[in-house]
PDB file of C-alpha atoms in Angstrom:
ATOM      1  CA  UNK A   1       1.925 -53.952 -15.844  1.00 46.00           C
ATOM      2  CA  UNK A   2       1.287 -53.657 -19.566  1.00 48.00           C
ATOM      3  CA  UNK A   3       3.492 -51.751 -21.832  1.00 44.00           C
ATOM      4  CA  UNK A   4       0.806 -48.923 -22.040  1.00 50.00           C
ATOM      5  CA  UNK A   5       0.314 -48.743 -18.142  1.00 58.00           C
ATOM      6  CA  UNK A   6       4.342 -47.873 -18.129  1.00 67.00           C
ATOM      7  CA  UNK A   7       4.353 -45.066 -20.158  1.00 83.00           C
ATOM      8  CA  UNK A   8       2.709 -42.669 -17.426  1.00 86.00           C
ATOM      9  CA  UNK A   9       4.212 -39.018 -17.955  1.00 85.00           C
ATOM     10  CA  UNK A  10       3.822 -36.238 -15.329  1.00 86.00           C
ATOM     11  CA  UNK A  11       0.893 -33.470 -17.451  1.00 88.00           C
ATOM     12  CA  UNK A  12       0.197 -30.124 -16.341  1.00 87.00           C
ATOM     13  CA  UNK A  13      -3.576 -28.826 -16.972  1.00 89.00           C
ATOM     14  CA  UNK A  14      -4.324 -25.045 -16.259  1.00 85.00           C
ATOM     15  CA  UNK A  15      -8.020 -24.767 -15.973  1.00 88.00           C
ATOM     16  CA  UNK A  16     -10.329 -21.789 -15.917  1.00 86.00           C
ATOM     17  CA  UNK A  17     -13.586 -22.085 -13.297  1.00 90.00           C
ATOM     18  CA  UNK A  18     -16.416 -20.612 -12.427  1.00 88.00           C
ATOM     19  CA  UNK A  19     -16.494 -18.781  -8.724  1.00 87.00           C
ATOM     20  CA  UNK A  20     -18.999 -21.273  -7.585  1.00 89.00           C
ATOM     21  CA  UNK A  21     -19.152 -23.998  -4.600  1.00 91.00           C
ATOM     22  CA  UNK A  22     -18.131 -27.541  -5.976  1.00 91.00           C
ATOM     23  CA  UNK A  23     -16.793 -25.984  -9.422  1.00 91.00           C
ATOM     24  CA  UNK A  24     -13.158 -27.559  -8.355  1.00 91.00           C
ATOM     25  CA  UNK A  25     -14.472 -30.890  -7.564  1.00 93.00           C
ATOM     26  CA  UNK A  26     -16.447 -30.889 -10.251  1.00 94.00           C
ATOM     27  CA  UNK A  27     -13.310 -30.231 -12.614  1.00 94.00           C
ATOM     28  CA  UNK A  28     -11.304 -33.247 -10.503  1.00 95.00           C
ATOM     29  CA  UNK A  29     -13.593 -35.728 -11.561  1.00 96.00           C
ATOM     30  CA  UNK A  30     -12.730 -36.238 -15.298  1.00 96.00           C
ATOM     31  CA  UNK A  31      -9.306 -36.567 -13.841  1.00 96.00           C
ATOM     32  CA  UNK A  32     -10.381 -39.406 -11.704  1.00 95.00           C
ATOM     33  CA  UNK A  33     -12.764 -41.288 -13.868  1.00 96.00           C
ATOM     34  CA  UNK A  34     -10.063 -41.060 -16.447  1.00 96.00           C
ATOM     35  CA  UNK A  35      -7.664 -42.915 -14.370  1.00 94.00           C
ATOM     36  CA  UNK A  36      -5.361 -39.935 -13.919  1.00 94.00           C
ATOM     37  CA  UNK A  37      -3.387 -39.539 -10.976  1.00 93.00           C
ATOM     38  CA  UNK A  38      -3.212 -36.064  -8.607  1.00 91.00           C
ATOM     39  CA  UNK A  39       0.116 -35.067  -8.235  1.00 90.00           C
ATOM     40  CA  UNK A  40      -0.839 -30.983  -6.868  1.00 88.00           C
ATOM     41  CA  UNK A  41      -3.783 -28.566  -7.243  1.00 90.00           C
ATOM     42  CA  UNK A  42      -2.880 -25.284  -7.308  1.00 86.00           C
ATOM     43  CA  UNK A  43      -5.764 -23.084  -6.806  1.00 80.00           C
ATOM     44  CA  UNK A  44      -5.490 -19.402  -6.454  1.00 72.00           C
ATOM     45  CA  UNK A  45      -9.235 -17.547  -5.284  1.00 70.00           C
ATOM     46  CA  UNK A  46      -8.010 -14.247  -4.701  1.00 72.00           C
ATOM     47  CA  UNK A  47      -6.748 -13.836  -9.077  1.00 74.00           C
ATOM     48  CA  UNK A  48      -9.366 -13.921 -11.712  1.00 73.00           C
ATOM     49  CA  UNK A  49      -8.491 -14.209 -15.072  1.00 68.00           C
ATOM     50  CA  UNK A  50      -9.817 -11.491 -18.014  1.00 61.00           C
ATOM     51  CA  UNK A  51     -13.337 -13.410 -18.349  1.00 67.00           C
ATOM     52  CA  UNK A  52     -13.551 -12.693 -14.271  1.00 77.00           C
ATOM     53  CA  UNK A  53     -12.973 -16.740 -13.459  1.00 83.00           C
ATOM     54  CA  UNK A  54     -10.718 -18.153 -11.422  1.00 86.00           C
ATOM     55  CA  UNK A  55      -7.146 -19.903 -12.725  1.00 86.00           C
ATOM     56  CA  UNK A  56      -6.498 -23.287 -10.965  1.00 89.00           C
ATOM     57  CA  UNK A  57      -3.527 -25.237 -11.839  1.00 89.00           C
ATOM     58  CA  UNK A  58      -3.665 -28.928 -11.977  1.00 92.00           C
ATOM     59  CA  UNK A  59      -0.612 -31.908 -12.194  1.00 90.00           C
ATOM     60  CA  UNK A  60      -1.613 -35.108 -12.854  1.00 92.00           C
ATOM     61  CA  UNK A  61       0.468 -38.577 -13.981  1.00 92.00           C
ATOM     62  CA  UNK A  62      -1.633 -40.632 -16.545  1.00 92.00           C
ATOM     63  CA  UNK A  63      -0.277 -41.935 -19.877  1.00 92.00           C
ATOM     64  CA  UNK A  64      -1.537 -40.522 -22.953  1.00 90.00           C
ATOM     65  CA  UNK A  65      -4.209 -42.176 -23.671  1.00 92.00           C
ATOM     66  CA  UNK A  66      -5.600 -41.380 -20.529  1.00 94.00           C
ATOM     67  CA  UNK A  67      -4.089 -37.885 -21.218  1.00 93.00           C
ATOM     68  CA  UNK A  68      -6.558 -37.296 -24.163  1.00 91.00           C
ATOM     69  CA  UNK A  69      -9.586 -38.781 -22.395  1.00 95.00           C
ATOM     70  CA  UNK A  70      -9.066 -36.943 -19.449  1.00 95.00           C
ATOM     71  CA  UNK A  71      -8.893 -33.525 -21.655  1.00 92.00           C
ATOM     72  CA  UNK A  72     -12.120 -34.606 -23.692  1.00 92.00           C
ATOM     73  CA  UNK A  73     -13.595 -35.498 -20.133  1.00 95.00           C
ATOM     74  CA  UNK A  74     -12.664 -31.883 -18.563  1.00 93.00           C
ATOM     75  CA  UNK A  75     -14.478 -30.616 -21.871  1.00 89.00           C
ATOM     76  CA  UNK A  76     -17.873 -32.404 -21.881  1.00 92.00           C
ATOM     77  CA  UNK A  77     -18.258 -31.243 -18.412  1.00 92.00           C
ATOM     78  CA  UNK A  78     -17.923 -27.434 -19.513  1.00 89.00           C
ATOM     79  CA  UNK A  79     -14.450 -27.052 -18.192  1.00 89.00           C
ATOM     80  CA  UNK A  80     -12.576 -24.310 -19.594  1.00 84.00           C
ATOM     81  CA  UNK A  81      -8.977 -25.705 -20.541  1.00 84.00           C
ATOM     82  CA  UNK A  82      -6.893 -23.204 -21.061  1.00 76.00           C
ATOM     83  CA  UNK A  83      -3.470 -25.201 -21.151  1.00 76.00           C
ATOM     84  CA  UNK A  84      -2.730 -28.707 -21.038  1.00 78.00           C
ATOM     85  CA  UNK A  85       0.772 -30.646 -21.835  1.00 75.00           C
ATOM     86  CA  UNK A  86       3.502 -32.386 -20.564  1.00 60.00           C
ATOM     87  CA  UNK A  87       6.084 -31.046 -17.667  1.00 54.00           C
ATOM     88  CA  UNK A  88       9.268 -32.580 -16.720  1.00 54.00           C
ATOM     89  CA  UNK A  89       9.771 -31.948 -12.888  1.00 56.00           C
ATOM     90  CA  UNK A  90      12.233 -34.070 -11.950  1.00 59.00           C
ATOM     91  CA  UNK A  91      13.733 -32.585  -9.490  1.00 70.00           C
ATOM     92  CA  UNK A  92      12.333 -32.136  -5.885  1.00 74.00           C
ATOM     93  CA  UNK A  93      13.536 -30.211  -3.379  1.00 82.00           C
ATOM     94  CA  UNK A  94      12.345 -28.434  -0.086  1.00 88.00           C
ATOM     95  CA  UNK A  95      12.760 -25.276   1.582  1.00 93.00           C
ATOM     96  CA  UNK A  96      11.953 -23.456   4.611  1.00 94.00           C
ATOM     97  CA  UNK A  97      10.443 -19.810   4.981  1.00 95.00           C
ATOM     98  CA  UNK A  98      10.574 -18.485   8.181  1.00 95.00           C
ATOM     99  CA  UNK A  99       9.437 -14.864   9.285  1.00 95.00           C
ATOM    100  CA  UNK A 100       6.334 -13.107   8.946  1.00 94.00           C
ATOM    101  CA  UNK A 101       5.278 -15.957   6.089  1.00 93.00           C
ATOM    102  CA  UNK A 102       1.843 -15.346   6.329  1.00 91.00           C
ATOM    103  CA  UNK A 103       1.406 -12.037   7.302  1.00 88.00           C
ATOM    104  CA  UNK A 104       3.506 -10.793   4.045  1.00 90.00           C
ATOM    105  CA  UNK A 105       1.063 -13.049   1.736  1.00 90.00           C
ATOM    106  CA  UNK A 106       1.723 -17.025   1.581  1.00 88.00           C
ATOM    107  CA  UNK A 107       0.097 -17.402  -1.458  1.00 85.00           C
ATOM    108  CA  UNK A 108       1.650 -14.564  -3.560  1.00 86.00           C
ATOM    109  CA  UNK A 109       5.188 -16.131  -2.684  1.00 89.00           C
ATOM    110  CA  UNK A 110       3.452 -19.404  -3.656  1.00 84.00           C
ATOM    111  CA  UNK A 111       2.111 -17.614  -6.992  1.00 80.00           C
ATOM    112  CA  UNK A 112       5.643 -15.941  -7.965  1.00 83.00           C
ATOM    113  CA  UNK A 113       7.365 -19.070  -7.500  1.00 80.00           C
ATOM    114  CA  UNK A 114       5.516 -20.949  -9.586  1.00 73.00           C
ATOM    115  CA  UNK A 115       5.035 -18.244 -11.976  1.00 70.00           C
ATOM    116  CA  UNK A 116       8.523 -17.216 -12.674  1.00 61.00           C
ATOM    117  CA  UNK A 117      10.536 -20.612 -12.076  1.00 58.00           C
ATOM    118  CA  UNK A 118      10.267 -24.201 -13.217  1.00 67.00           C
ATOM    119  CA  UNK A 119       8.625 -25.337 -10.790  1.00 73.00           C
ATOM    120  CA  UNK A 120       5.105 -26.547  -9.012  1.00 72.00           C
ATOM    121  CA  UNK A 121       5.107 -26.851  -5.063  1.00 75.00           C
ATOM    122  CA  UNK A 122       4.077 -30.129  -4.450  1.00 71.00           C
ATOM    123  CA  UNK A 123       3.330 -29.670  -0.866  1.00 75.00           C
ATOM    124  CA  UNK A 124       2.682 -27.057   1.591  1.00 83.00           C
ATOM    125  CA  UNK A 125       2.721 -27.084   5.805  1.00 87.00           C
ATOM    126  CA  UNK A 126       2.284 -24.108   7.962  1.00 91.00           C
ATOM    127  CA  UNK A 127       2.867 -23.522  11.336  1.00 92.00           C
ATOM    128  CA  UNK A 128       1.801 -20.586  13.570  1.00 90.00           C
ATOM    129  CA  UNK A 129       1.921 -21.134  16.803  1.00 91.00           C
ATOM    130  CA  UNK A 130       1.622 -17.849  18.124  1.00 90.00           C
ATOM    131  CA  UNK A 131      -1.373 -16.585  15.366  1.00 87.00           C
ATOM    132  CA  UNK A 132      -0.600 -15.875  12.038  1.00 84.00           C
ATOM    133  CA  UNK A 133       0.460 -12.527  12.476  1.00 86.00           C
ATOM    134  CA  UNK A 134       3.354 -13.020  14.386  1.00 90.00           C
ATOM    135  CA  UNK A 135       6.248 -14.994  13.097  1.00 93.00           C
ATOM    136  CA  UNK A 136       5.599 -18.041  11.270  1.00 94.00           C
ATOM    137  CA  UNK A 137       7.264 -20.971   8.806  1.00 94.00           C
ATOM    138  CA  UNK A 138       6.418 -22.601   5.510  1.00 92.00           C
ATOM    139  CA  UNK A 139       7.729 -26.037   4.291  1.00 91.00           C
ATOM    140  CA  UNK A 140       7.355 -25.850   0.708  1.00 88.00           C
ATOM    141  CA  UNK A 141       8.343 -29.455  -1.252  1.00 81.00           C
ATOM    142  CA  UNK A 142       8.941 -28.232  -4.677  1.00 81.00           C
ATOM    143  CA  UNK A 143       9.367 -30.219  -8.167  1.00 74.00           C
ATOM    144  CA  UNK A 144      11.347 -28.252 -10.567  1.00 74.00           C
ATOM    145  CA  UNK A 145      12.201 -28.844 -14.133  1.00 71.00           C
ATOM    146  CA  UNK A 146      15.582 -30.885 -14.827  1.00 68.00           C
ATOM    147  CA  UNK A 147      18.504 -28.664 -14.406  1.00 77.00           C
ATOM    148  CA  UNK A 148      16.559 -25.920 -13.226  1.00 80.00           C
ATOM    149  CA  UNK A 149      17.083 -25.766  -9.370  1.00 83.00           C
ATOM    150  CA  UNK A 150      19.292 -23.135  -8.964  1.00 86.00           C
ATOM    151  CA  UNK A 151      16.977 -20.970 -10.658  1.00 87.00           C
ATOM    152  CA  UNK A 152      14.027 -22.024  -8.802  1.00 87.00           C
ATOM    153  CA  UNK A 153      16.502 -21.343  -5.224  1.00 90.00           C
ATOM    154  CA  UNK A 154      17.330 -17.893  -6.645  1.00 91.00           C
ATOM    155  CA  UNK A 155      13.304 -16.678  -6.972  1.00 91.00           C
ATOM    156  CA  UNK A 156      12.398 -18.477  -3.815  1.00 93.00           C
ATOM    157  CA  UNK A 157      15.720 -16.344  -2.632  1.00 94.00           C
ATOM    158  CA  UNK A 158      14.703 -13.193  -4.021  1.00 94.00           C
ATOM    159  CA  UNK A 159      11.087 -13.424  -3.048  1.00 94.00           C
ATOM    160  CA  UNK A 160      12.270 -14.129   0.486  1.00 96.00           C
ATOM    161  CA  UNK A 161      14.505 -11.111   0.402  1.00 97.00           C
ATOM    162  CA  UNK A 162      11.863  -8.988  -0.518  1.00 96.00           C
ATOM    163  CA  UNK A 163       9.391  -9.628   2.236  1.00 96.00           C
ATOM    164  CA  UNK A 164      12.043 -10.157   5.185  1.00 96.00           C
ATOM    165  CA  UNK A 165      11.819 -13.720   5.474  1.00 96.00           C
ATOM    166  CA  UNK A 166      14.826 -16.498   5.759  1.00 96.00           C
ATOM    167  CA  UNK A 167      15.127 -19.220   3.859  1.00 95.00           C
ATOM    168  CA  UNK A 168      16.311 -22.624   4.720  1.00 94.00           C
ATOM    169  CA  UNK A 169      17.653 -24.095   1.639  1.00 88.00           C
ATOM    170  CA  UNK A 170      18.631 -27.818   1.059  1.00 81.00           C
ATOM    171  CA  UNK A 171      21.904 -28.916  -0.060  1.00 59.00           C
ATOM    172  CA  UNK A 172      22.798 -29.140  -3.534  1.00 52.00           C
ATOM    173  CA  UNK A 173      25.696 -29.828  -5.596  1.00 47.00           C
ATOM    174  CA  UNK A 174      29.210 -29.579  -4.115  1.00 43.00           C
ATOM    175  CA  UNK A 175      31.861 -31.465  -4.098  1.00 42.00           C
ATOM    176  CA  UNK A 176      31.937 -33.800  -1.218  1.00 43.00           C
ATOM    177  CA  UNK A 177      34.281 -34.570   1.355  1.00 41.00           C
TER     178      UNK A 177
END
């Protein structure tokens, strides 16, 4: 691996998109034909932003070289870039909601913690076995900022409290036996 291919940093890219079929693959494929890598999409239909399009959050790994390209990419295509720069999540963690998860809104607890903590979930599995408006759980894998996972627990904590849902939290810290 070259000394270039080694310098691959973790970028965050918040995008602005038309409500239109194939408007979020359209906006992957700079990404892809710029050699970045998808780390998580975070796309939100229900929120517009003040032009009335909707906000989709995008990780990818690339260095930046690749960085720039993929940018000027995103660009020539029409894409409106709203953000785009490097994130440090370095720390991963998972939790587990269980409770009414999807009947008291799955993606605004998604939203708020990623909106108020340094974070991005990463991944996402759902189980309902009896329909989704009876109880159900979340997994959530989250990558938070270094340093930041107590703050990240705490919103996923107060979120949880709010709509009547339990949290299963990983361990962290302590002081070993």
């Amino acid at each position: 691996m070259s000394e270039v291919e080694t310098d691959v940093r973790a970028y965050t890219l918040r995008l602005e998109l038309v409500d239109e079929p194939g408007e979020l693959l359209r906006s992957l494929r700079p990404i892809a034909d710029n050699g970045g890598n998808l780390l998580s999409i975070f796309h939100e239909r229900g929120n517009v932003t003040p032009r009335g399009h909707i906000p989709v959050e995008v990780d990818v790994e690339a260095t930046p070289d690749r960085f720039e390209r993929i940018i000027d990419g995103l660009r020539d295509a029409g894409i409106n870039v709203i953000q785009a720069g490097t994130e440090r999540y370095s720390e991963g963690l998972t939790v587990i909601l269980s409770g009414h998860v999807i009947d008291t809104d799955l993606s605004d607890t998604l939203s708020r913690i990623q909106e108020s903590a340094n974070a991005t979930v990463t991944d996402l599995s759902v189980a309902a076995p009896d329909g989704p408006s009876n109880v159900s759980s979340a997994r959530i894998d989250i990558a938070a900022e270094r340093g930041a996972t107590e703050a990240v627990l705490g919103k996923i904590r107060d979120v949880a409290a709010e709509k009547n849902l339990r949290v299963v939290e990983p361990l962290t810290g302590g002081s070993g036996a």
